[in-house]
């Protein structure tokens, strides 16, 4: 397929999907890395959304390092891009580079995580209510154990990231006042399967081989999937001996749910770029200023919600 045909196809597709065209704009995307299936899907969908809208995407993978993100943003500024997308690995340390982008009159849109900087330093932030996600997960456990004693272990996301901070806060909000539920161990697994498995192994050892653990709360599904492996290797039944609740709604957690090895997940859409590019198209067209926070929804899924069907619907979306 020639480039011209491809462009025409993309344009036709954009019209059919209603994607706002932004023909010829150049956007730099500073992506955290590929630490989870969810992150991989976000990258896939961002590339697709850019192509549908005729946007040229300059992509940078920071390998989880903030200094790489800051360097990428400075490179985008030097290139004179029309906008910058930033998924900030941690919440602090962005003021100076965001001020440089502001001085260069390049709008910055945050994706899926927040920064502590003043909100005049970015055009808008697209993401979920991370505290609410933690509350949804916590409330599910409160309802599930129905007053029974429950010792919980927690796998936190990347230290200093807004999802790790806020999802912890939300879960604690939900279990507050329910003295039967207690978080007895909490440690970062850095949002990855490998570290989720490793830290869960240490939790199992420390908690009487897992006999004293009632539930795992993982800040993302990838750490939960790693932990499920550790629980099985310890001779216990995940989803039964140890309840599993996590966040993201990636295909593999639905596969585990269908096998009875996970119990609940809170959905996080990986399509943060669609709303981001819509806001940028309006801003580029006539200076329209978007809301500072464009919130995506957080839906709870359990074993009662056709997990096999959810797996089938999501397995080809780029996770
Ligand atoms: C949350 C997002 C998190 C995902 C993880 O908005 O930043 O980062 O929940 C990913 O899977 O690592």
Short mmCIF file of N, CA, C and O and ligand atoms in Angstrom, two decimals, residues 32 35-39 42 64 87-88 111-113 127-128 130 133 158 161-163 167 190-192 219-222 247-248 250 268 272, ligand 1:
data_model
loop_
_atom_site.label_atom_id
_atom_site.label_comp_id
_atom_site.label_asym_id
_atom_site.label_seq_id
_atom_site.Cartn_x
_atom_site.Cartn_y
_atom_site.Cartn_z
N UNK A 32 6.85 6.25 29.69
CA UNK A 32 7.64 5.75 30.83
C UNK A 32 8.50 4.57 30.41
O UNK A 32 9.70 4.50 30.72
N UNK A 35 6.71 -1.38 31.34
CA UNK A 35 6.73 -2.15 32.60
C UNK A 35 5.53 -3.06 32.76
O UNK A 35 5.57 -4.02 33.55
N UNK A 36 4.42 -2.75 32.05
CA UNK A 36 3.22 -3.59 32.23
C UNK A 36 2.48 -3.75 30.90
O UNK A 36 2.69 -2.97 29.97
N UNK A 37 1.61 -4.73 30.89
CA UNK A 37 0.78 -4.94 29.70
C UNK A 37 -0.07 -3.72 29.40
O UNK A 37 -0.22 -3.32 28.25
N UNK A 38 -0.53 -3.07 30.48
CA UNK A 38 -1.35 -1.87 30.29
C UNK A 38 -0.52 -0.80 29.58
O UNK A 38 -0.98 -0.16 28.65
N UNK A 39 0.71 -0.62 30.00
CA UNK A 39 1.56 0.44 29.42
C UNK A 39 1.81 0.16 27.93
O UNK A 39 1.76 1.05 27.09
N UNK A 42 -1.19 1.16 26.06
CA UNK A 42 -1.28 2.62 25.93
C UNK A 42 -0.40 3.09 24.78
O UNK A 42 -0.82 3.94 23.97
N UNK A 64 11.75 3.69 32.39
CA UNK A 64 11.40 3.93 33.80
C UNK A 64 12.27 4.99 34.48
O UNK A 64 12.25 5.09 35.71
N UNK A 87 3.79 10.89 30.09
CA UNK A 87 3.30 9.98 31.14
C UNK A 87 4.36 10.02 32.23
O UNK A 87 5.40 9.36 32.11
N UNK A 88 4.19 10.82 33.26
CA UNK A 88 5.29 11.08 34.22
C UNK A 88 5.51 9.91 35.17
O UNK A 88 4.62 9.54 35.94
N UNK A 111 -0.48 12.15 30.57
CA UNK A 111 -1.26 10.93 30.37
C UNK A 111 -1.11 10.02 31.57
O UNK A 111 0.00 9.79 32.05
N UNK A 112 -2.21 9.55 32.10
CA UNK A 112 -2.36 8.47 33.07
C UNK A 112 -1.70 8.62 34.43
O UNK A 112 -1.92 7.81 35.33
N UNK A 113 -0.87 9.62 34.61
CA UNK A 113 -0.32 9.90 35.92
C UNK A 113 -0.29 11.43 36.10
O UNK A 113 -0.33 12.18 35.14
N UNK A 127 -6.65 11.08 32.60
CA UNK A 127 -6.40 9.92 33.46
C UNK A 127 -7.60 9.58 34.30
O UNK A 127 -8.63 10.24 34.24
N UNK A 128 -7.43 8.51 35.08
CA UNK A 128 -8.52 8.07 35.97
C UNK A 128 -8.39 8.79 37.32
O UNK A 128 -7.37 9.42 37.60
N UNK A 130 -7.41 8.15 40.52
CA UNK A 130 -6.60 7.05 41.08
C UNK A 130 -7.00 6.72 42.52
O UNK A 130 -6.95 5.55 42.93
N UNK A 133 -10.09 4.59 42.26
CA UNK A 133 -9.79 3.20 41.88
C UNK A 133 -9.47 2.36 43.13
O UNK A 133 -9.94 1.25 43.30
N UNK A 158 5.06 1.82 41.42
CA UNK A 158 6.36 2.49 41.44
C UNK A 158 6.40 3.55 42.53
O UNK A 158 5.52 4.40 42.61
N UNK A 161 5.22 7.39 42.42
CA UNK A 161 4.29 7.66 41.29
C UNK A 161 2.91 7.99 41.86
O UNK A 161 2.53 7.49 42.93
N UNK A 162 2.16 8.82 41.11
CA UNK A 162 0.84 9.21 41.63
C UNK A 162 -0.10 7.99 41.78
O UNK A 162 -0.84 7.93 42.77
N UNK A 163 -0.08 7.00 40.87
CA UNK A 163 -0.95 5.84 41.11
C UNK A 163 -0.58 5.07 42.37
O UNK A 163 -1.49 4.61 43.09
N UNK A 167 -3.61 5.15 44.90
CA UNK A 167 -4.32 3.87 45.01
C UNK A 167 -4.21 3.31 46.43
O UNK A 167 -5.12 2.66 46.94
N UNK A 190 6.85 -2.31 41.82
CA UNK A 190 7.22 -1.47 40.67
C UNK A 190 6.38 -1.72 39.42
O UNK A 190 6.84 -1.55 38.29
N UNK A 191 5.15 -2.17 39.61
CA UNK A 191 4.19 -2.39 38.52
C UNK A 191 4.58 -3.53 37.58
O UNK A 191 3.99 -3.64 36.49
N UNK A 192 5.59 -4.35 37.96
CA UNK A 192 5.98 -5.41 37.02
C UNK A 192 5.62 -6.81 37.54
O UNK A 192 5.54 -7.03 38.75
N UNK A 219 -1.57 -2.93 43.08
CA UNK A 219 -1.88 -1.67 42.39
C UNK A 219 -1.98 -1.84 40.88
O UNK A 219 -2.42 -0.90 40.19
N UNK A 220 -1.54 -2.95 40.34
CA UNK A 220 -1.89 -3.25 38.93
C UNK A 220 -1.96 -4.75 38.70
O UNK A 220 -1.44 -5.55 39.48
N UNK A 221 -2.62 -5.12 37.60
CA UNK A 221 -2.86 -6.55 37.30
C UNK A 221 -1.56 -7.30 37.05
O UNK A 221 -1.44 -8.48 37.39
N UNK A 222 -0.57 -6.63 36.47
CA UNK A 222 0.68 -7.35 36.16
C UNK A 222 1.35 -7.86 37.43
O UNK A 222 1.79 -9.01 37.49
N UNK A 247 -5.90 -3.71 39.66
CA UNK A 247 -6.40 -2.59 38.84
C UNK A 247 -5.76 -2.66 37.44
O UNK A 247 -4.60 -3.08 37.34
N UNK A 248 -6.42 -2.30 36.44
CA UNK A 248 -6.05 -2.16 35.03
C UNK A 248 -7.01 -2.87 34.08
O UNK A 248 -7.23 -2.39 32.99
N UNK A 250 -6.42 -5.77 32.38
CA UNK A 250 -5.70 -6.28 31.21
C UNK A 250 -6.19 -7.70 30.91
O UNK A 250 -6.74 -8.38 31.79
N UNK A 268 -8.98 0.36 33.73
CA UNK A 268 -8.29 1.62 33.37
C UNK A 268 -8.14 1.59 31.85
O UNK A 268 -7.47 0.71 31.31
N UNK A 272 -5.72 6.76 26.49
CA UNK A 272 -5.63 8.11 27.04
C UNK A 272 -5.34 9.12 25.90
O UNK A 272 -5.65 10.30 26.00
C1 LIG B 1 -2.06 4.21 36.09
C2 LIG B 1 -0.82 3.88 35.27
C3 LIG B 1 -0.18 2.62 35.80
C4 LIG B 1 -0.91 1.32 35.44
C5 LIG B 1 0.23 0.35 35.44
O1 LIG B 1 -2.71 5.35 35.60
O2 LIG B 1 0.10 4.95 35.37
O3 LIG B 1 1.13 2.49 35.23
O4 LIG B 1 -1.91 0.98 36.36
C6 LIG B 1 1.30 1.15 34.73
O5 LIG B 1 -0.04 -0.88 34.79
O6 LIG B 1 2.57 0.67 35.04
#
